[in-house]
Amino acid sequence: DVVMTQSPLTLPVTLGQPASISCRSSQSLVHSDGNTYLNWFQQRPGQSPRRLIYKVSNRDSGVPDRFSGSGSGTDFTLKISRVEAEDVGVYYCMQGTHWPWTFGQGIKVEIK
Amino acid sequence: EVQLVESGGGLIQPGGSLRLSCAASGFTFSSHWMHWVRQAPGKGLVWVSRISTDERKLHYADSVKGRFIISRDNAKNTLYLQMNRLTVEDTAVYYCARDHYGANSLASWGQGTLVTVSS
């Protein structure tokens, strides 16, 4: 199975400041069809996961534009341009290129 | 609005069986592959199983293969997960999720149902 490694495990952030979350895969996530199926999910405390980004950089409807995804091959990043209080939670990357789909271990974003 | 509502969780003894349901609304259920994902207490997300629109294609994580059965009733807009020979390692919140065709992704999630396996 493809191993997804996220870092750091906990990310203390300052309100209004940028934040960056890294995700690395043990194999390239470029599919044979040419697409890269890398997703980002947010899980706020006590809630179910919510997708933010799919295919590396496509933002879901209703997701604030302060969230952006980038990367290629095996290295990917989720960036929050200016952290707000509602962004507190755990962020997971997930690859959908290789079967079975696998998640990273999650990064907890907390306010300093 | 897409809604996925899981039910059927609860406390069950090791070796027992449980059937989870996921009632879907707000989209054409019969047109989407569906998934189950679980999350053990305080842990991360783990994909469990998926089913094609016509039930012909079923896939399982190795950890549940041979014990869990995924199914669906398109007439009732409902997804199921039959869980047999449960172990304490199956204790988790179980989420159903809707597939995003063409994006190899999980577009929408339910609120989850907690399964606790304990004697």
Coordinates of C-alpha atoms in Angstrom, one line a residue, chain B residues 3-119:
Chain B
Q3 CA -27.1 14.1 3.0
L4 CA -25.7 10.9 4.3
V5 CA -27.0 9.6 7.5
E6 CA -25.5 6.5 9.1
S7 CA -27.2 4.3 11.7
G8 CA -26.8 0.9 13.3
G9 CA -23.8 1.4 15.4
G10 CA -23.7 0.3 19.1
L11 CA -22.0 -1.9 21.6
I12 CA -21.3 -5.5 20.5
Q13 CA -19.3 -8.3 22.0
P14 CA -16.3 -9.7 20.2
G15 CA -17.3 -12.3 17.6
G16 CA -20.7 -10.7 17.1
S17 CA -22.3 -9.1 14.0
L18 CA -23.7 -5.7 13.2
R19 CA -25.2 -4.1 10.1
L20 CA -24.7 -0.5 9.4
S21 CA -26.9 1.6 7.2
C22 CA -26.4 4.8 5.4
A23 CA -29.4 6.7 4.1
A24 CA -28.6 9.0 1.2
S25 CA -30.5 12.0 -0.2
G26 CA -29.9 15.1 -2.2
F27 CA -28.3 13.3 -5.2
T28 CA -28.8 10.5 -7.6
F29 CA -27.6 7.6 -5.3
S30 CA -27.7 5.0 -8.1
S31 CA -25.2 7.0 -10.1
H32 CA -22.4 7.0 -7.5
W33 CA -20.0 4.5 -6.2
M34 CA -20.1 4.5 -2.4
H35 CA -17.6 3.9 0.4
W36 CA -17.2 3.1 4.0
V37 CA -14.3 4.7 6.0
R38 CA -13.6 4.2 9.7
Q39 CA -11.8 6.1 12.4
A40 CA -10.7 4.4 15.6
P41 CA -11.0 6.6 18.7
G42 CA -8.3 9.3 18.6
K43 CA -6.8 7.8 15.4
G44 CA -6.8 8.6 11.7
L45 CA -9.0 7.7 8.8
V46 CA -8.9 4.3 7.2
W47 CA -10.7 3.3 4.0
V48 CA -12.7 0.1 4.5
S49 CA -14.8 -0.8 1.5
R50 CA -16.4 0.5 -1.7
I51 CA -19.2 -0.6 -4.0
S52 CA -19.9 0.1 -7.6
T53 CA -23.2 1.6 -8.8
D54 CA -24.6 -1.8 -9.9
E55 CA -23.1 -3.8 -7.0
R56 CA -20.9 -5.8 -9.4
K57 CA -17.6 -4.5 -8.1
L58 CA -16.9 -4.8 -4.4
H59 CA -13.6 -3.9 -2.8
Y60 CA -12.4 -4.4 0.8
A61 CA -9.4 -3.4 2.9
D62 CA -7.3 -6.5 3.8
S63 CA -8.2 -6.0 7.5
V64 CA -11.9 -6.6 6.9
K65 CA -11.9 -8.9 3.8
G66 CA -13.9 -12.1 4.5
R67 CA -15.7 -10.6 7.5
F68 CA -17.4 -7.5 6.1
I69 CA -19.9 -7.3 3.3
I70 CA -20.8 -4.1 1.5
S71 CA -24.1 -3.8 -0.3
R72 CA -26.6 -1.2 -1.5
D73 CA -30.3 -0.9 -2.4
N74 CA -30.7 1.7 -5.1
A75 CA -34.4 1.7 -4.8
K76 CA -34.1 2.7 -1.1
N77 CA -31.1 5.0 -1.6
T78 CA -29.3 3.1 1.1
L79 CA -25.8 1.7 1.6
Y80 CA -25.1 -1.1 4.0
L81 CA -22.1 -2.7 5.7
Q82 CA -22.6 -6.1 7.3
M83 CA -19.9 -6.7 9.8
N84 CA -19.3 -10.2 11.1
R85 CA -16.8 -11.8 13.5
L86 CA -16.1 -8.4 15.0
T87 CA -12.9 -7.8 17.1
V88 CA -11.9 -5.1 19.4
E89 CA -9.8 -3.7 16.6
D90 CA -13.0 -2.9 14.7
T91 CA -14.0 -0.4 17.3
A92 CA -14.4 2.9 15.4
V93 CA -16.7 5.5 14.0
Y94 CA -17.8 4.3 10.6
Y95 CA -18.5 6.9 7.9
C96 CA -20.2 6.4 4.6
A97 CA -18.9 8.6 1.8
R98 CA -20.0 9.4 -1.7
D99 CA -17.5 8.9 -4.5
H100 CA -16.6 11.7 -6.8
Y101 CA -16.5 10.2 -10.3
G102 CA -13.4 11.2 -12.2
A103 CA -11.6 12.5 -9.2
N104 CA -10.9 9.3 -7.3
S105 CA -12.0 11.0 -4.2
L106 CA -14.6 11.1 -1.4
A107 CA -16.7 14.2 -2.0
S108 CA -19.3 14.0 0.8
W109 CA -19.3 12.3 4.2
G110 CA -21.9 11.4 6.7
Q111 CA -21.8 12.2 10.4
G112 CA -20.7 8.6 11.3
T113 CA -21.9 5.9 13.6
L114 CA -19.9 4.5 16.5
V115 CA -19.2 0.8 16.7
T116 CA -17.8 -0.4 20.0
V117 CA -16.6 -4.0 20.2
S118 CA -16.1 -5.0 23.9
S119 CA -16.9 -7.7 26.3

